[in-house]
Each structure stands twice: as structure tokens, then as C-alpha cells.
Amino acid sequence: MSHIRPPQREGTVTVIRREPLTAHLLRLHFHAPDLAGLELPYTAHALRLWFGEPTPQDKSHRRIFTLRRFDAATATLALDFLLHDDGLASRWAGAAQPGDTLVASGPRSGLQWPPEARWLLAVVDESALPALACVIESLPAQRIVHAVVRTRHAAEQAYLHRLHRQPGHDQVPAAAEDAGAWPQLVLHPIVAAPDDDHAAHALGTVLAHNSWPAQAGLAFIAGESNWVNTARSAVESHAALGALQVHASAYWKQGQAGHAHG
């Protein structure tokens, strides 16, 4: 993750189109003229969204979402929402129609790919799928991606079948030069509820029973807080993964509202 904070912008974004991706993942397309000048030097940048009147003192209505698509020329952007019953953002997105508005600001710092990294180990849950997709789309074909993806429903694993390169400065240079080629993606699915202890055992099995590249690489670990802690410990203690730089980020916490990043 880069610690360089790009210049910040804030404004109203207006829904222009709904695009279902899977049974529980929805993409909303927005018109965002106030954000047309966003500077996005890396990949997997995010926006802050307010589902209510934005105030500096009250952040209970604020959520953070990965910027999935951005087109400065048309002043449009896309955000992907995980639809579940108990989330403020999820309820809003599920009911959102063209013309509905939010206040958005950003961008937050994105992920800067280490130039020496030859492969990616991603350990994520479904809340981090948009960020992972951004990272994969930014990489050239010479990279290898192993993705351990934990979802509540098997259907959500199909999200990574919808990758699409968006040429721009968020890509590792070799990716822009060879936009028709893709990294080798090896998917290791885990289907388990957020409170299912089986997931930790399944992760241990994946790490123990696969041969991992010996080159320098990046471990991208993101999702529910307890899952992130478990995954980071498992990766850092695995003898064959010692050459990995680890980037770990908790996007949400089971049983705690307002701790959300999608």
C-alpha cells in the first residue's frame, strides 16, 4: 500500500445504471463530474461514501469502497457492492435506482506493486474481491496469481471471471504494453460463512498442499478482521512463503457496524 495521499476531491455522484455481477454482487455505475479530476497513480484506490448527510463528527454513515472503474473523459465511475441483509451500504445499493445520489470523496491511497515481485498470493474474502480484481487487472502476463477466495456462496467465486483491463496509469508498465495477455490465475475457493472455523483449516490445507514460487512476491490479505489476522499468521509462518512482502488490511469486523470497506 502506498502512503502517498493523492489530492482529494469531494462531490455528488449519481446512479446511472445497475449491473448485476453475481447473485450477491452488484455493480453501480455513477455520473461523477465533481470527481473527474481524480489522480489515481496506483491500483485499487478507494472512495469514501456517505449514506446520509456527511459530517466530520459523525462517521457512522460513512463506508469505504474500492473504485472499480473510473473514466475521467466521461466523468463516470463504477463501484461493486456485496448484497447482504445487515449492511447500511448493501441495503442502499440493493434499492438504488438511476437518479439516486451519494456524496463521495477521495481517493484513498492505492496499492503500489513492488517492481521486484514476480507473483501474487491473495487471501481474501468476498468484501475484498473488487480490490483483488483491480490488482490482477493491473498486472502483466508474466506474473502468477494464486487467489485463496473465501465466499459465503459458491456463486460469488465467478466474480473473478469478469476481469477486464482498463488501460491507464494504474497498470504495471508491461501490462499496458501487452493488454491482450493475462496473468496466470490459480483460484483456490473456500466456501464458508464469516463465523465458520472451517475456513482457517481450509486455508492451512491450501498453503500446505501446494508448491509455491520461490521468487519474490506480494501477499495481499484483505477482508474480515479475524480472517485477516488468521491468514496473515498462516502466511508469515509458512516456510515456503518467506520471500513475500505482506500487505494486510481489515475491511470489516464481524458484529461491528461502521467498520466497512468494500
mmCIF file of C-alpha atoms in Angstrom:
data_model
loop_
_atom_site.group_PDB
_atom_site.id
_atom_site.type_symbol
_atom_site.label_atom_id
_atom_site.label_comp_id
_atom_site.label_asym_id
_atom_site.label_seq_id
_atom_site.Cartn_x
_atom_site.Cartn_y
_atom_site.Cartn_z
ATOM 1 C CA MET A 1 0.000 0.000 0.000
ATOM 2 C CA SER A 2 1.329 3.396 -0.934
ATOM 3 C CA HIS A 3 1.380 6.001 1.823
ATOM 4 C CA ILE A 4 1.377 8.853 -0.701
ATOM 5 C CA ARG A 5 -2.034 10.511 -0.495
ATOM 6 C CA PRO A 6 -3.254 11.853 -3.841
ATOM 7 C CA PRO A 7 -5.069 15.226 -3.951
ATOM 8 C CA GLN A 8 -8.569 14.868 -2.518
ATOM 9 C CA ARG A 9 -11.879 15.693 -4.175
ATOM 10 C CA GLU A 10 -15.451 15.567 -2.936
ATOM 11 C CA GLY A 11 -18.804 15.782 -4.671
ATOM 12 C CA THR A 12 -22.131 14.207 -5.510
ATOM 13 C CA VAL A 13 -22.253 11.013 -7.554
ATOM 14 C CA THR A 14 -25.470 9.970 -9.308
ATOM 15 C CA VAL A 15 -26.518 6.427 -10.174
ATOM 16 C CA ILE A 16 -26.902 5.954 -13.932
ATOM 17 C CA ARG A 17 -27.029 2.151 -14.274
ATOM 18 C CA ARG A 18 -27.320 -1.098 -12.320
ATOM 19 C CA GLU A 19 -25.286 -4.122 -13.439
ATOM 20 C CA PRO A 20 -25.772 -7.433 -11.563
ATOM 21 C CA LEU A 21 -22.498 -9.391 -11.491
ATOM 22 C CA THR A 22 -23.404 -12.459 -9.422
ATOM 23 C CA ALA A 23 -26.311 -13.386 -7.169
ATOM 24 C CA HIS A 24 -24.873 -11.247 -4.354
ATOM 25 C CA LEU A 25 -22.591 -8.742 -6.081
ATOM 26 C CA LEU A 26 -23.973 -5.661 -7.818
ATOM 27 C CA ARG A 27 -22.113 -3.016 -9.813
ATOM 28 C CA LEU A 28 -23.499 0.514 -9.752
ATOM 29 C CA HIS A 29 -22.365 2.983 -12.406
ATOM 30 C CA PHE A 30 -22.312 6.658 -11.412
ATOM 31 C CA HIS A 31 -22.003 10.024 -13.122
ATOM 32 C CA ALA A 32 -19.419 11.931 -11.083
ATOM 33 C CA PRO A 33 -18.446 15.270 -12.674
ATOM 34 C CA ASP A 34 -17.142 16.619 -9.348
ATOM 35 C CA LEU A 35 -14.572 13.795 -9.261
ATOM 36 C CA ALA A 36 -13.468 13.991 -12.899
ATOM 37 C CA GLY A 37 -10.009 15.215 -11.908
ATOM 38 C CA LEU A 38 -9.163 12.324 -9.590
ATOM 39 C CA GLU A 39 -5.483 11.383 -9.613
ATOM 40 C CA LEU A 40 -5.040 7.599 -9.378
ATOM 41 C CA PRO A 41 -1.327 6.782 -9.539
ATOM 42 C CA TYR A 42 -1.609 3.166 -8.373
ATOM 43 C CA THR A 43 -4.290 0.476 -8.344
ATOM 44 C CA ALA A 44 -7.167 -0.441 -6.002
ATOM 45 C CA HIS A 45 -7.796 3.121 -4.871
ATOM 46 C CA ALA A 46 -10.960 3.638 -2.832
ATOM 47 C CA LEU A 47 -13.608 6.290 -2.218
ATOM 48 C CA ARG A 48 -15.420 7.305 0.939
ATOM 49 C CA LEU A 49 -19.197 7.234 0.548
ATOM 50 C CA TRP A 50 -21.769 8.856 2.833
ATOM 51 C CA PHE A 51 -25.144 7.154 3.143
ATOM 52 C CA GLY A 52 -26.666 10.182 4.828
ATOM 53 C CA GLU A 53 -25.619 13.778 5.464
ATOM 54 C CA PRO A 54 -21.793 13.899 5.644
ATOM 55 C CA THR A 55 -20.404 15.469 8.811
ATOM 56 C CA PRO A 56 -16.831 15.377 10.156
ATOM 57 C CA GLN A 57 -18.088 14.437 13.620
ATOM 58 C CA ASP A 58 -20.339 11.517 12.648
ATOM 59 C CA LYS A 59 -18.769 8.763 10.586
ATOM 60 C CA SER A 60 -21.474 6.172 11.270
ATOM 61 C CA HIS A 61 -22.940 6.690 7.794
ATOM 62 C CA ARG A 62 -19.580 6.569 6.018
ATOM 63 C CA ARG A 63 -18.291 3.496 4.204
ATOM 64 C CA ILE A 64 -15.241 2.912 2.007
ATOM 65 C CA PHE A 65 -15.434 1.214 -1.388
ATOM 66 C CA THR A 66 -12.837 0.211 -3.941
ATOM 67 C CA LEU A 67 -13.041 2.298 -7.095
ATOM 68 C CA ARG A 68 -13.679 -0.470 -9.589
ATOM 69 C CA ARG A 69 -13.836 1.615 -12.761
ATOM 70 C CA PHE A 70 -13.077 5.271 -13.485
ATOM 71 C CA ASP A 71 -13.275 7.204 -16.754
ATOM 72 C CA ALA A 72 -12.194 10.827 -16.462
ATOM 73 C CA ALA A 73 -13.245 11.582 -20.044
ATOM 74 C CA THR A 74 -16.901 10.737 -19.373
ATOM 75 C CA ALA A 75 -16.849 11.590 -15.641
ATOM 76 C CA THR A 76 -18.175 8.129 -14.787
ATOM 77 C CA LEU A 77 -17.153 5.549 -12.226
ATOM 78 C CA ALA A 78 -18.271 2.130 -11.028
ATOM 79 C CA LEU A 79 -18.430 0.599 -7.560
ATOM 80 C CA ASP A 80 -19.222 -3.007 -6.661
ATOM 81 C CA PHE A 81 -21.497 -3.760 -3.692
ATOM 82 C CA LEU A 82 -21.839 -7.025 -1.796
ATOM 83 C CA LEU A 83 -25.542 -7.537 -1.122
ATOM 84 C CA HIS A 84 -26.390 -8.956 2.291
ATOM 85 C CA ASP A 85 -29.163 -8.310 4.776
ATOM 86 C CA ASP A 86 -27.416 -6.420 7.560
ATOM 87 C CA GLY A 87 -25.406 -3.661 5.913
ATOM 88 C CA LEU A 88 -26.204 0.031 5.503
ATOM 89 C CA ALA A 89 -24.444 0.253 2.138
ATOM 90 C CA SER A 90 -25.864 -3.077 0.993
ATOM 91 C CA ARG A 91 -29.447 -2.008 1.697
ATOM 92 C CA TRP A 92 -28.918 1.285 -0.119
ATOM 93 C CA ALA A 93 -27.329 -0.361 -3.150
ATOM 94 C CA GLY A 94 -29.972 -3.072 -3.359
ATOM 95 C CA ALA A 95 -32.698 -0.437 -3.674
ATOM 96 C CA ALA A 96 -30.714 2.154 -5.672
ATOM 97 C CA GLN A 97 -32.144 3.335 -8.985
ATOM 98 C CA PRO A 98 -30.892 5.748 -11.664
ATOM 99 C CA GLY A 99 -31.072 9.274 -10.286
ATOM 100 C CA ASP A 100 -30.234 8.330 -6.691
ATOM 101 C CA THR A 101 -27.240 10.185 -5.249
ATOM 102 C CA LEU A 102 -24.457 9.866 -2.689
ATOM 103 C CA VAL A 103 -21.667 12.136 -1.532
ATOM 104 C CA ALA A 104 -18.239 10.686 -2.294
ATOM 105 C CA SER A 105 -14.692 11.797 -1.555
ATOM 106 C CA GLY A 106 -11.200 10.524 -2.186
ATOM 107 C CA PRO A 107 -9.223 8.821 -3.382
ATOM 108 C CA ARG A 108 -7.618 6.866 -0.574
ATOM 109 C CA SER A 109 -4.096 5.606 -1.142
ATOM 110 C CA GLY A 110 -3.887 2.668 -3.524
ATOM 111 C CA LEU A 111 -1.686 -0.404 -3.817
ATOM 112 C CA GLN A 112 1.735 0.101 -5.387
ATOM 113 C CA TRP A 113 3.027 -3.125 -6.929
ATOM 114 C CA PRO A 114 6.633 -3.852 -5.822
ATOM 115 C CA PRO A 115 8.729 -3.883 -9.022
ATOM 116 C CA GLU A 116 10.692 -6.936 -7.880
ATOM 117 C CA ALA A 117 7.559 -9.023 -7.195
ATOM 118 C CA ARG A 118 7.069 -11.849 -9.682
ATOM 119 C CA TRP A 119 3.893 -13.362 -8.248
ATOM 120 C CA LEU A 120 0.891 -12.616 -6.070
ATOM 121 C CA LEU A 121 -0.637 -14.650 -3.266
ATOM 122 C CA ALA A 122 -4.065 -13.214 -2.461
ATOM 123 C CA VAL A 123 -6.022 -14.362 0.582
ATOM 124 C CA VAL A 124 -9.331 -12.507 0.627
ATOM 125 C CA ASP A 125 -12.989 -12.785 1.437
ATOM 126 C CA GLU A 126 -15.776 -11.532 -0.809
ATOM 127 C CA SER A 127 -15.579 -7.962 0.524
ATOM 128 C CA ALA A 128 -12.087 -7.654 -0.987
ATOM 129 C CA LEU A 129 -12.916 -9.130 -4.392
ATOM 130 C CA PRO A 130 -13.152 -5.687 -6.080
ATOM 131 C CA ALA A 131 -9.713 -4.689 -4.793
ATOM 132 C CA LEU A 132 -8.215 -8.022 -5.843
ATOM 133 C CA ALA A 133 -9.738 -7.675 -9.310
ATOM 134 C CA CYS A 134 -8.157 -4.220 -9.670
ATOM 135 C CA VAL A 135 -4.762 -5.626 -8.711
ATOM 136 C CA ILE A 136 -4.983 -8.548 -11.148
ATOM 137 C CA GLU A 137 -6.080 -6.260 -13.985
ATOM 138 C CA SER A 138 -3.039 -4.081 -13.381
ATOM 139 C CA LEU A 139 -0.517 -6.917 -13.809
ATOM 140 C CA PRO A 140 1.260 -8.193 -16.916
ATOM 141 C CA ALA A 141 1.003 -11.728 -18.225
ATOM 142 C CA GLN A 142 4.395 -12.676 -16.798
ATOM 143 C CA ARG A 143 3.028 -12.668 -13.247
ATOM 144 C CA ILE A 144 1.390 -15.632 -11.500
ATOM 145 C CA VAL A 145 -1.613 -15.082 -9.229
ATOM 146 C CA HIS A 146 -2.733 -17.588 -6.601
ATOM 147 C CA ALA A 147 -6.053 -16.412 -5.133
ATOM 148 C CA VAL A 148 -7.487 -18.003 -1.995
ATOM 149 C CA VAL A 149 -11.009 -16.596 -2.059
ATOM 150 C CA ARG A 150 -13.434 -17.127 0.811
ATOM 151 C CA THR A 151 -17.107 -16.523 -0.007
ATOM 152 C CA ARG A 152 -20.390 -17.317 1.714
ATOM 153 C CA HIS A 153 -21.844 -18.701 -1.525
ATOM 154 C CA ALA A 154 -20.110 -20.658 -4.270
ATOM 155 C CA ALA A 155 -21.659 -18.435 -6.971
ATOM 156 C CA GLU A 156 -19.574 -15.434 -5.866
ATOM 157 C CA GLN A 157 -16.378 -17.205 -6.944
ATOM 158 C CA ALA A 158 -17.414 -16.376 -10.535
ATOM 159 C CA TYR A 159 -16.687 -12.685 -9.906
ATOM 160 C CA LEU A 160 -13.069 -13.133 -10.975
ATOM 161 C CA HIS A 161 -14.205 -14.483 -14.346
ATOM 162 C CA ARG A 162 -15.273 -10.933 -15.285
ATOM 163 C CA LEU A 163 -11.871 -9.263 -15.323
ATOM 164 C CA HIS A 164 -11.341 -6.530 -17.889
ATOM 165 C CA ARG A 165 -8.295 -4.378 -18.489
ATOM 166 C CA GLN A 166 -8.916 -0.635 -18.410
ATOM 167 C CA PRO A 167 -5.798 0.929 -19.975
ATOM 168 C CA GLY A 168 -4.282 3.586 -17.778
ATOM 169 C CA HIS A 169 -1.547 4.624 -15.414
ATOM 170 C CA ASP A 170 -2.698 2.187 -12.718
ATOM 171 C CA GLN A 171 -1.063 -0.698 -14.590
ATOM 172 C CA VAL A 172 2.399 -2.127 -14.227
ATOM 173 C CA PRO A 173 4.003 -0.886 -17.482
ATOM 174 C CA ALA A 174 4.343 -4.352 -19.014
ATOM 175 C CA ALA A 175 0.584 -4.855 -18.656
ATOM 176 C CA ALA A 176 -0.215 -1.778 -20.720
ATOM 177 C CA GLU A 177 2.223 -2.945 -23.402
ATOM 178 C CA ASP A 178 0.609 -6.390 -23.640
ATOM 179 C CA ALA A 179 -3.030 -5.667 -22.839
ATOM 180 C CA GLY A 180 -4.283 -8.805 -24.591
ATOM 181 C CA ALA A 181 -2.411 -11.167 -22.266
ATOM 182 C CA TRP A 182 -3.292 -12.009 -18.684
ATOM 183 C CA PRO A 183 -1.503 -13.258 -15.594
ATOM 184 C CA GLN A 184 -1.908 -16.945 -14.867
ATOM 185 C CA LEU A 185 -4.726 -17.092 -12.293
ATOM 186 C CA VAL A 186 -4.992 -20.116 -9.998
ATOM 187 C CA LEU A 187 -8.138 -19.976 -7.871
ATOM 188 C CA HIS A 188 -8.344 -21.757 -4.505
ATOM 189 C CA PRO A 189 -12.006 -21.381 -3.421
ATOM 190 C CA ILE A 190 -13.212 -21.637 0.164
ATOM 191 C CA VAL A 191 -16.970 -21.505 0.736
ATOM 192 C CA ALA A 192 -17.701 -20.689 4.373
ATOM 193 C CA ALA A 193 -19.738 -18.262 6.459
ATOM 194 C CA PRO A 194 -17.825 -15.477 8.262
ATOM 195 C CA ASP A 195 -18.107 -17.312 11.599
ATOM 196 C CA ASP A 196 -17.230 -20.760 10.216
ATOM 197 C CA ASP A 197 -13.987 -22.083 11.738
ATOM 198 C CA HIS A 198 -13.660 -24.480 8.799
ATOM 199 C CA ALA A 199 -12.207 -21.650 6.718
ATOM 200 C CA ALA A 200 -8.990 -21.451 8.756
ATOM 201 C CA HIS A 201 -8.455 -25.202 8.374
ATOM 202 C CA ALA A 202 -9.152 -24.956 4.642
ATOM 203 C CA LEU A 203 -6.603 -22.151 4.301
ATOM 204 C CA GLY A 204 -3.998 -24.219 6.116
ATOM 205 C CA THR A 205 -4.665 -27.096 3.732
ATOM 206 C CA VAL A 206 -4.220 -24.848 0.688
ATOM 207 C CA LEU A 207 -0.919 -23.487 1.993
ATOM 208 C CA ALA A 208 0.402 -26.917 2.950
ATOM 209 C CA HIS A 209 -0.535 -28.827 -0.203
ATOM 210 C CA ASN A 210 0.597 -26.500 -2.977
ATOM 211 C CA SER A 211 4.011 -25.744 -4.417
ATOM 212 C CA TRP A 212 4.733 -22.026 -4.264
ATOM 213 C CA PRO A 213 7.059 -19.960 -6.460
ATOM 214 C CA ALA A 214 10.451 -19.275 -4.914
ATOM 215 C CA GLN A 215 10.729 -15.759 -6.374
ATOM 216 C CA ALA A 216 9.968 -12.522 -4.584
ATOM 217 C CA GLY A 217 6.262 -11.802 -4.446
ATOM 218 C CA LEU A 218 3.443 -9.969 -2.711
ATOM 219 C CA ALA A 219 0.869 -11.373 -0.301
ATOM 220 C CA PHE A 220 -2.364 -9.364 -0.475
ATOM 221 C CA ILE A 221 -4.557 -10.273 2.509
ATOM 222 C CA ALA A 222 -7.868 -8.467 2.987
ATOM 223 C CA GLY A 223 -11.366 -8.971 4.340
ATOM 224 C CA GLU A 224 -12.945 -9.556 7.745
ATOM 225 C CA SER A 225 -10.637 -8.594 10.628
ATOM 226 C CA ASN A 226 -10.360 -12.020 12.293
ATOM 227 C CA TRP A 227 -9.881 -13.713 8.913
ATOM 228 C CA VAL A 228 -7.111 -11.261 8.022
ATOM 229 C CA ASN A 229 -5.297 -11.937 11.305
ATOM 230 C CA THR A 230 -5.603 -15.700 10.831
ATOM 231 C CA ALA A 231 -4.453 -15.540 7.218
ATOM 232 C CA ARG A 232 -1.516 -13.247 7.943
ATOM 233 C CA SER A 233 -0.284 -15.520 10.708
ATOM 234 C CA ALA A 234 -0.608 -18.574 8.464
ATOM 235 C CA VAL A 235 1.242 -16.953 5.566
ATOM 236 C CA GLU A 236 4.039 -15.446 7.653
ATOM 237 C CA SER A 237 4.680 -18.731 9.464
ATOM 238 C CA HIS A 238 4.842 -20.824 6.274
ATOM 239 C CA ALA A 239 8.456 -21.651 5.475
ATOM 240 C CA ALA A 240 7.988 -21.569 1.690
ATOM 241 C CA LEU A 241 6.500 -18.062 1.703
ATOM 242 C CA GLY A 242 9.351 -16.185 3.344
ATOM 243 C CA ALA A 243 10.134 -14.154 0.214
ATOM 244 C CA LEU A 244 6.731 -12.462 0.210
ATOM 245 C CA GLN A 245 6.091 -8.857 1.154
ATOM 246 C CA VAL A 246 2.828 -8.869 3.118
ATOM 247 C CA HIS A 247 0.098 -6.268 2.707
ATOM 248 C CA ALA A 248 -2.790 -6.986 5.104
ATOM 249 C CA SER A 249 -5.905 -4.867 5.547
ATOM 250 C CA ALA A 250 -9.075 -5.425 7.604
ATOM 251 C CA TYR A 251 -12.096 -4.257 5.595
ATOM 252 C CA TRP A 252 -14.766 -5.097 8.156
ATOM 253 C CA LYS A 253 -15.277 -6.745 11.541
ATOM 254 C CA GLN A 254 -17.857 -9.420 12.322
ATOM 255 C CA GLY A 255 -20.571 -7.983 14.581
ATOM 256 C CA GLN A 256 -19.352 -4.382 14.316
ATOM 257 C CA ALA A 257 -21.180 -1.830 12.182
ATOM 258 C CA GLY A 258 -19.352 1.045 10.545
ATOM 259 C CA HIS A 259 -16.070 -0.840 10.048
ATOM 260 C CA ALA A 260 -16.544 -1.375 6.349
ATOM 261 C CA HIS A 261 -14.534 -1.308 3.162
ATOM 262 C CA GLY A 262 -15.814 -2.965 0.020
#
